[in-house]
XYZ file of C-alpha atoms in Angstrom:
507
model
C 0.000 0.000 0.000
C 2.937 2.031 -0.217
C 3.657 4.996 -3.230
C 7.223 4.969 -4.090
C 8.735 8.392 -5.263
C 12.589 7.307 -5.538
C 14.445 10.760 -5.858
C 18.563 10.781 -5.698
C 20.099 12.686 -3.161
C 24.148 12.402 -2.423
C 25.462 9.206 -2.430
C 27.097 10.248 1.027
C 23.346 10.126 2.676
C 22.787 6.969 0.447
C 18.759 6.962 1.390
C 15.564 7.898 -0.913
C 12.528 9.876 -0.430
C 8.742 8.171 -0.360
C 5.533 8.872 0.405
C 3.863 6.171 2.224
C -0.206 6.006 2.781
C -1.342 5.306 6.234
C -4.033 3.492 7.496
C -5.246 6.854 8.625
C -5.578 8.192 5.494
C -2.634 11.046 5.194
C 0.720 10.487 4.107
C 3.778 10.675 5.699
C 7.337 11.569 4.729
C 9.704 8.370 5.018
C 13.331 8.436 5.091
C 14.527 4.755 3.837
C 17.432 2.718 4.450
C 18.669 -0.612 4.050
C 18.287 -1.844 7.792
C 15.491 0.412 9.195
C 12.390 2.265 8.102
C 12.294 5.805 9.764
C 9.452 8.638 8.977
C 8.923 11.937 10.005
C 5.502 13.133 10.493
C 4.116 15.996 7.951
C 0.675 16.729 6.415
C 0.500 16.195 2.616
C -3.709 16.337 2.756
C -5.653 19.210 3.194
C -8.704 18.428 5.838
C -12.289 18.764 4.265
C -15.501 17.617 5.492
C -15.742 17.607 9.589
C -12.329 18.211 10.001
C -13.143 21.914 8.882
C -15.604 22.270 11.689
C -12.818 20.896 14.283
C -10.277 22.836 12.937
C -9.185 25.297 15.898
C -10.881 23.191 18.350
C -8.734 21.275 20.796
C -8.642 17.281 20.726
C -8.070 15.551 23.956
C -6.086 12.239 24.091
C -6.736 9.433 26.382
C -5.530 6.244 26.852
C -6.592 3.695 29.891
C -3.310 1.688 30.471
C -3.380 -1.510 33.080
C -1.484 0.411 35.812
C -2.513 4.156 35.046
C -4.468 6.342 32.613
C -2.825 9.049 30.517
C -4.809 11.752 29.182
C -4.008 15.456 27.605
C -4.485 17.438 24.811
C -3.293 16.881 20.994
C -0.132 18.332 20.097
C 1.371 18.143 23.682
C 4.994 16.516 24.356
C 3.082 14.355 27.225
C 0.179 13.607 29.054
C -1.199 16.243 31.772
C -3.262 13.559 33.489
C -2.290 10.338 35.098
C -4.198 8.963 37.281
C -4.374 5.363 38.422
C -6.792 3.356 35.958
C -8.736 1.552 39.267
C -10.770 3.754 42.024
C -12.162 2.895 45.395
C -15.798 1.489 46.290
C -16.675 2.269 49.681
C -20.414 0.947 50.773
C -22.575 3.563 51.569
C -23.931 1.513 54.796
C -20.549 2.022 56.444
C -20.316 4.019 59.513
C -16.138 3.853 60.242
C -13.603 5.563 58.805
C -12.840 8.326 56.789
C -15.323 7.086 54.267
C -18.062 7.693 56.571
C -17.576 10.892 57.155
C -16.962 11.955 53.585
C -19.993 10.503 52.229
C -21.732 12.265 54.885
C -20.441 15.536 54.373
C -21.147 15.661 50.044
C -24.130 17.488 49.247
C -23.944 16.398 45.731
C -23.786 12.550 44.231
C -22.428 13.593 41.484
C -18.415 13.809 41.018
C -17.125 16.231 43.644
C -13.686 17.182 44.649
C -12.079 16.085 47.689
C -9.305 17.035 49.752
C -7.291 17.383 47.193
C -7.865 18.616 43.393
C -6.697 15.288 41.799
C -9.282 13.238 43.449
C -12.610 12.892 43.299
C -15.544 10.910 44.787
C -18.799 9.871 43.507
C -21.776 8.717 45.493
C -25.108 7.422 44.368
C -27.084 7.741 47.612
C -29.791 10.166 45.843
C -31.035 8.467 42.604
C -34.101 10.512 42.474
C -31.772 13.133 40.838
C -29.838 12.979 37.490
C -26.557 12.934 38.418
C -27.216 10.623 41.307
C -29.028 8.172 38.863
C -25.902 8.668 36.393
C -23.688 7.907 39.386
C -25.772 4.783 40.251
C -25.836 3.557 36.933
C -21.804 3.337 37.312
C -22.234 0.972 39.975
C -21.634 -2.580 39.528
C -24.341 -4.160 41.362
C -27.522 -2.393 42.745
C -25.943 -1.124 46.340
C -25.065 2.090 46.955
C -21.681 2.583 46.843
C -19.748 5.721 47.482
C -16.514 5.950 44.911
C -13.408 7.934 45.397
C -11.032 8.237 42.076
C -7.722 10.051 41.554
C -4.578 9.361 42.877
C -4.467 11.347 46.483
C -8.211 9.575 46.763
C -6.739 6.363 46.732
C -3.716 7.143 48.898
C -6.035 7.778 51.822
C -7.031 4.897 53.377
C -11.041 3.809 54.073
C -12.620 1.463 56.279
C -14.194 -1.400 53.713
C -12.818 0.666 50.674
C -12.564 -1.787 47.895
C -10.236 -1.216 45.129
C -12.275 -1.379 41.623
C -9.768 -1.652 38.342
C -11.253 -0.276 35.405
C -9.386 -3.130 33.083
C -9.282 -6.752 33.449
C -6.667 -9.344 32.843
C -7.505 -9.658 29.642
C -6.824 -6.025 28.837
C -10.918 -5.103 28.025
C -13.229 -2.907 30.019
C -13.712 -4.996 32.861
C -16.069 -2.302 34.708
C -17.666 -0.025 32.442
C -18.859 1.924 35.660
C -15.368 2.535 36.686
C -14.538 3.874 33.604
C -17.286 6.071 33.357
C -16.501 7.720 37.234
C -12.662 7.942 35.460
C -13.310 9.818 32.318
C -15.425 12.062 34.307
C -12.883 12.325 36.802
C -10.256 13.465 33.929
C -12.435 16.000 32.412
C -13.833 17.832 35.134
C -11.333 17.710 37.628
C -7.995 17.496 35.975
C -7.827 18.650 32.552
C -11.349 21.206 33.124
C -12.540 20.388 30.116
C -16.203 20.648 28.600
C -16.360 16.994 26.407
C -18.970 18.023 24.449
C -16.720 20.756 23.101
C -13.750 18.673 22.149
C -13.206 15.683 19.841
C -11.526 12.061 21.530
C -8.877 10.374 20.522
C -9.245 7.134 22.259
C -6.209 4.579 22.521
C -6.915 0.596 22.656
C -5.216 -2.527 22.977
C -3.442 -3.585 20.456
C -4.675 -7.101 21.010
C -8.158 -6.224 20.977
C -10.766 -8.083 17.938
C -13.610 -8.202 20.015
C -16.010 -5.340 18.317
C -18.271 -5.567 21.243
C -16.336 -3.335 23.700
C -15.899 -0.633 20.685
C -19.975 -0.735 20.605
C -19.952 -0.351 24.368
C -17.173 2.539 24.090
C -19.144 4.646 21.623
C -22.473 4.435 23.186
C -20.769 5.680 26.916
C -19.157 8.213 25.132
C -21.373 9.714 22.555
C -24.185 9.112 24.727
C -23.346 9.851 28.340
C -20.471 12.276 27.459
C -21.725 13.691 24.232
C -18.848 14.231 22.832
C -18.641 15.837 19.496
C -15.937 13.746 17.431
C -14.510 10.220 18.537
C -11.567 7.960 16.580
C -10.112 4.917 18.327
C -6.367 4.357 17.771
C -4.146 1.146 17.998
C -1.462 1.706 20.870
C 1.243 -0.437 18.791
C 0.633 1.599 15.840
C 1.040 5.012 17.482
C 4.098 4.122 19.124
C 5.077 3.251 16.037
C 4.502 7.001 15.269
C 5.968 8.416 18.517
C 9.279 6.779 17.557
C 9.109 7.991 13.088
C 8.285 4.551 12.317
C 5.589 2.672 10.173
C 6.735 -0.525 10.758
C 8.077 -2.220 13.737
C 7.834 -4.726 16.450
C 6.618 -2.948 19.690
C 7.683 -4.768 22.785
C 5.533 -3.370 25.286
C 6.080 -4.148 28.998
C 4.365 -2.380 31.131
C 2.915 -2.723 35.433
C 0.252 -5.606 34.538
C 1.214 -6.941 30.982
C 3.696 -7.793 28.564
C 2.881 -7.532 24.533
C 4.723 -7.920 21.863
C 2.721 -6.862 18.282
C 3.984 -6.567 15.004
C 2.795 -3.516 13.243
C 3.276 -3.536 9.408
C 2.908 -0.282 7.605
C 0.614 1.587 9.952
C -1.409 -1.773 10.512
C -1.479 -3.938 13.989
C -0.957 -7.416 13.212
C -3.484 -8.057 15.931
C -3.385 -11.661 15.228
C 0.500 -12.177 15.847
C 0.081 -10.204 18.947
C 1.984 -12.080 22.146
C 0.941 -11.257 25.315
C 1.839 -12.698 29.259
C 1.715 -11.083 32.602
C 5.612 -11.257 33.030
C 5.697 -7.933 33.894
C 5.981 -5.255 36.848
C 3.091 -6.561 38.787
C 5.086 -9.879 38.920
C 8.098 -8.787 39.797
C 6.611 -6.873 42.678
C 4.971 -9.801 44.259
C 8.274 -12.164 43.301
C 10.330 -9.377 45.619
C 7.463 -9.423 48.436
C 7.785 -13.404 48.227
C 11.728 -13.219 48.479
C 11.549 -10.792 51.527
C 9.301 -12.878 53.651
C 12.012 -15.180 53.056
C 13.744 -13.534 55.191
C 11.082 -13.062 57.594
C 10.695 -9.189 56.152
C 7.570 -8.178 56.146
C 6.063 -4.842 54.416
C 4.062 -3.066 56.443
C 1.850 -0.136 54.029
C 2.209 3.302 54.859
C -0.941 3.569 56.433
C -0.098 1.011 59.408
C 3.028 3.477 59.946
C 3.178 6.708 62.445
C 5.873 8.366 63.129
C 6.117 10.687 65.771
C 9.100 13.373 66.260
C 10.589 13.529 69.394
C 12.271 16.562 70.882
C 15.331 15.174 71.187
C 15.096 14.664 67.233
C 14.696 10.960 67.376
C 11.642 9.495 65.364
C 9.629 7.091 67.292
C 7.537 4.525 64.862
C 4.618 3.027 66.028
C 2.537 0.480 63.885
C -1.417 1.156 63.774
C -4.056 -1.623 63.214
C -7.010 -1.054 61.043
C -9.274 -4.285 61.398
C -11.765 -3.010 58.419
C -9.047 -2.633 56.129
C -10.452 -4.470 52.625
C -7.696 -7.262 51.812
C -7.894 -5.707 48.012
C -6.454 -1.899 49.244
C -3.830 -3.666 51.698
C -2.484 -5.954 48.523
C -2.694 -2.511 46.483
C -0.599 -0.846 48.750
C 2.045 -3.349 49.550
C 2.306 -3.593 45.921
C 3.190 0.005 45.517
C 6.421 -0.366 47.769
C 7.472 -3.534 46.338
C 7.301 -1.595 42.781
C 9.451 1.399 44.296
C 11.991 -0.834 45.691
C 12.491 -2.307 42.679
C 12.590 0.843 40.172
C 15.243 2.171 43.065
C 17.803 -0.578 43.516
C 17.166 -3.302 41.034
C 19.109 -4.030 37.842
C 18.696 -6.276 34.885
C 22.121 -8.006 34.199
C 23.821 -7.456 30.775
C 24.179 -11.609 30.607
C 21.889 -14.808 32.546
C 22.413 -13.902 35.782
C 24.246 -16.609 38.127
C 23.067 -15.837 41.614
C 25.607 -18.723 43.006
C 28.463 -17.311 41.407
C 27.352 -13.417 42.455
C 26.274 -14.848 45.922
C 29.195 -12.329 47.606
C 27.557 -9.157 45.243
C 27.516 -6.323 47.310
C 24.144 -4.953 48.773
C 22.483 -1.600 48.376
C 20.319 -0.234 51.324
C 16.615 0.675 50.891
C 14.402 2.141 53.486
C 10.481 0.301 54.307
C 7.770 2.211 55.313
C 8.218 1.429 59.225
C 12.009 2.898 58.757
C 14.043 -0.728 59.109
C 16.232 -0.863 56.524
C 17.119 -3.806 54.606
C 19.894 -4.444 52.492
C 19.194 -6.017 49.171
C 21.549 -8.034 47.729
C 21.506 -10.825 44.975
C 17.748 -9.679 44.557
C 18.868 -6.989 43.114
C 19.356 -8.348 39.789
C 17.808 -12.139 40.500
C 14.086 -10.517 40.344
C 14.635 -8.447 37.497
C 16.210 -11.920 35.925
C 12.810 -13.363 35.911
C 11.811 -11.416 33.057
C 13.612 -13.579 30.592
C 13.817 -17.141 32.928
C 10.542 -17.057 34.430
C 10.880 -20.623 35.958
C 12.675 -18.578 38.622
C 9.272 -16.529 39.478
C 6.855 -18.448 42.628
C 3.832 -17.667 40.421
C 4.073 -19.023 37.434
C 0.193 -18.365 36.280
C -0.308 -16.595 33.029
C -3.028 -14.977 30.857
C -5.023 -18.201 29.393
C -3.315 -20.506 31.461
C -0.169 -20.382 28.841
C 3.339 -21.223 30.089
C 5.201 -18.644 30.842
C 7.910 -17.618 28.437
C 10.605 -15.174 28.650
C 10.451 -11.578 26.797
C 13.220 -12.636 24.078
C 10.760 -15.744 23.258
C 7.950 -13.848 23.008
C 9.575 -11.872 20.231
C 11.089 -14.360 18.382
C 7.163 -16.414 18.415
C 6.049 -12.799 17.041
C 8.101 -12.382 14.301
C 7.803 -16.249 13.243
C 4.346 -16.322 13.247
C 4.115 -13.149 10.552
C 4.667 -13.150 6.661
C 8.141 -14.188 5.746
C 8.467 -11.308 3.630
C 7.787 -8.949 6.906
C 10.404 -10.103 8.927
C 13.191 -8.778 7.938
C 12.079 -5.453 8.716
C 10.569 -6.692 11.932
C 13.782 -7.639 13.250
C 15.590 -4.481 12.144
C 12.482 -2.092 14.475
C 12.584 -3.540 17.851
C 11.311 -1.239 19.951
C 10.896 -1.043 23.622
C 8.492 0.776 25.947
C 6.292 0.609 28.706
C 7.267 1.423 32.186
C 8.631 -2.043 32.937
C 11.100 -1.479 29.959
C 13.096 1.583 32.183
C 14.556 -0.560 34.316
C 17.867 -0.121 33.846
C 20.222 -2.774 31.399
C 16.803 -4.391 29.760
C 17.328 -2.966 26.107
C 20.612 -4.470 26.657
C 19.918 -7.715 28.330
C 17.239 -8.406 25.425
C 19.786 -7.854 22.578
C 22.021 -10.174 24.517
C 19.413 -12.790 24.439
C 18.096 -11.925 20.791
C 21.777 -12.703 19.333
C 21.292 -16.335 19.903
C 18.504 -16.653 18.549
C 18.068 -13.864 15.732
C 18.652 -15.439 12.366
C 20.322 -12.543 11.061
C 21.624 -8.675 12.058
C 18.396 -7.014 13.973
C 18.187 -3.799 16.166
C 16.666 -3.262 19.680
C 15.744 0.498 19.797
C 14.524 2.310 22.562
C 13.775 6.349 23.215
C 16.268 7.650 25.297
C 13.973 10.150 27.169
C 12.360 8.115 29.993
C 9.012 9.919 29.338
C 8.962 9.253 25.862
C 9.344 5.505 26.853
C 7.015 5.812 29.447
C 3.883 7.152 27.536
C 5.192 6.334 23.718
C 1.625 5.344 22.588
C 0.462 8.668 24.134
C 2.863 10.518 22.109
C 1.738 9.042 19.361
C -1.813 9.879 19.655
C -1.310 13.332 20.660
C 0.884 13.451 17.270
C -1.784 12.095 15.519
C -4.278 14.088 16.572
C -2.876 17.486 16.050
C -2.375 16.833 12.324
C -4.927 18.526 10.175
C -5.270 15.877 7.646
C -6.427 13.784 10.011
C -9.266 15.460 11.136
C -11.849 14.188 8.370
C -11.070 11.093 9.580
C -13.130 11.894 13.100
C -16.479 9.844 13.303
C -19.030 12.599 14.637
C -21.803 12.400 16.576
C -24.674 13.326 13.565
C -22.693 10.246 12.004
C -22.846 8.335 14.966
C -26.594 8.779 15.130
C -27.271 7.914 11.642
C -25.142 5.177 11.336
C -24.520 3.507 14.790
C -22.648 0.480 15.383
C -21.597 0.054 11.405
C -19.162 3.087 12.417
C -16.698 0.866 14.539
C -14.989 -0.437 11.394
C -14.587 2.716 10.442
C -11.394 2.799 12.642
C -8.160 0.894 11.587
């Protein structure tokens, strides 16, 4: 699908000039070698149709990761939002707590601010008004639940607070609720945004061929939101873009999952997609495992006070919260497993031998109730597990597949696609995700590629952490602040007329 325009240019540069057609209907400038296929994004189409009533009017991007959510507005070098993708569900029946005493003191059941201007808490105690009714309809089951999103929300603990993720394991809409009480959060709290002033640009999973959840998506947003443009993006493909690429292999590992997709000239090769859960949330509960080992427990940061005496000593004193929901605790303990590893964990250039590195010297990291513990050949066996994960405790994976390391899920990728594909395939490996920051893991997975790579290849990575980080977000932001792509926006007068035939309409 690709329009050739070979011009000369000096043999010291020794590349040509193209024009290749994306899937999203504008072309973009490509820069061609031998061993890689770069681009550089430029318009070459002049908008007509509803782009020409968007034009001026600014897109918001949002994409609901497993971990957290990203949103902010086209054209931006990152997100503005990010807030965790889960909230918490506290019943309304309960009397202890801080949860008790914020539900009593809203006046409104619709989304309100708390404490803090990046959280938020919905209750549906009235449903003989609107909002509360709108609120209600979140809910999961007919109780009355009172829900508190945003990230300083969550960080305050409730009696019987459940936490609620908005994705499941499979990486679909697992609570369409959740989501709702999360998009509302993002518009009116955090980015103060109208939605029925400003088109979406909504990323997805690239493993995604279920149309059902698209159906599901449109109707909560066009009809609940009313907003007045929507397009649904690949994440694999616009990473693709956030790096100048149109075709690569995006290894994404990020706090939940692992994928690997193939994309192919602006197209997800959603089929060839190869996904696990070897990622961050396994290493985290792999280093909690290892620490009770050693009879270490990690105590959350809200069992913890600590008191400063006069003489300048700090006296810690545990606290016991009995109502505590087993869900929050496990969240929380989670969240200091995942900082002790991004602070003192490594991921070894070669196979790590943790007999032959038994005398490696440890590094100190502070807990929550201020012991310290030194962490020694954990710093770099956890990590390890990400390419021999019959070192992990857990070995359960997504479909009850064996667990594989992240150099085998590439190579199944790439041999599972067309043979004339993977040459090219080989020569774009690209990493991101959060998971993908810790530090050596470009270069432990082009240690482990060499064995098995048939020929050269090339493991590429941005160098900015951010760009890394939210590289599908990038891309979407990118995307959506070209004007040539604005006809491509499915309105709502189309989405009335039309309906559920519009889902296709997105690559």
């Amino acid at each position: 699908f690709c329009l050739s325009l070979s011009l000369s240019l000096s043999v010291s540069l020794g590349l040509s000039l193209g024009l290749c057609r994306t899937p999203y209907g504008r072309y973009l400038l490509l820069s061609r070698s031998s061993s890689e296929n770069t681009c550089v994004m430029s318009d070459s189409a002049s908008s007509s149709g509803l782009g020409a009533g968007l034009r001026g009017v600014g897109a918001v991007v949002v994409e609901v990761g497993s971990t957290w959510t990203k949103a902010g507005w086209g054209g931006d070098d990152s997100p503005s939002c990010l807030t965790p993708s889960l909230l918490t569900r506290v019943p309304s029946t309960s009397t202890s707590g801080v949860a008790a005493s914020s539900a009593t003191s809203l006046s409104s059941p619709v989304l309100s601010s708390s404490s803090s201007s990046s959280s938020a808490v919905s209750s549906s105690k009235s449903p003989s008004s609107s909002a509360a009714s709108s609120s209600s309809k979140a809910s999961s089951t007919s109780n009355s639940y009172t829900n508190y999103v945003g990230e300083d929300a969550l960080s305050l603990r409730r009696d019987e607070a459940e936490v609620v993720r908005v994705l499941r394991d499979e990486g679909d809409v697992g609570d369409w609720g959740a989501l709702e009480l999360l998009l509302e959060h993002i518009f009116t709290r955090r980015l103060a945004a109208d939605p029925r002033h400003h088109p979406l640009l909504f990323v997805e999973p690239s493993h995604l061929t279920d149309l059902s959840p698209r159906l599901h998506l449109f109707e909560l947003l066009f009809e609940t939101f009313q907003i007045p443009a929507l397009f649904l993006s690949n994440d694999a493909v616009l990473s693709c873009f956030s790096n100048s690429r149109t075709t690569a292999l995006i290894v994404d590992c990020g706090g939940e999952h692992c994928s690997v997709t193939p994309v192919y000239e602006g197209y997800a090769l959603k089929r060839r997609t190869v996904r696990s859960s070897l990622a961050g949330a396994k290493l985290a509960d792999e280093f909690t495992h290892r620490l009770s080992l050693r009879d270490i427990t990690i105590h959350p940061r809200y069992s913890i006070r600590r008191t400063h005496l006069p003489d300048g000593t700090i006296h810690v004193s545990s606290l016991h919260y009995p109502l505590t929901h087993p869900s929050y605790e496990r969240l929380m303990i989670h969240n200091v497993a995942a900082d002790a590893i991004a602070s003192v964990c490594h991921v070894s250039a070669t196979p790590f031998d943790e007999v032959a590195n038994a005398n490696i010297p440890t590094v100190p990291y502070e807990l929550p109730d201020g012991k310290t513990i030194e962490i020694g050949v954990d710093r770099f066996d956890v990590t390890e597990c990400l390419f021999r994960p019959e070192k992990l405790k857990d070995q359960s994976n997504l479909h009850g597949v064996p667990l594989v390391g992240v150099h085998k899920m590439v190579q199944e990728a790439i041999a599972g696609c067309d043979p004339n594909t993977r040459r090219d395939l080989w020569n774009n490996i690209i990493c991101v995700g959060g998971t993908s920051l810790l530090s050596g893991f470009t270069q432990r997975l082009q240690t482990e590629l060499t064995d098995i790579a048939p020929n050269k290849f090339k493991v590429l990575a941005p160098t900015n952490n951010s760009e890394r980080r939210f590289s599908s977000w990038i891309g979407g932001s990118i995307l959506a602040s070209l004007s040539s792509f604005h006809h491509l926006w499915i309105s709502k007068s189309e989405y009335a007329d039309h309906g559920k035939d519009l889902i296709r309409k997105c690559p």
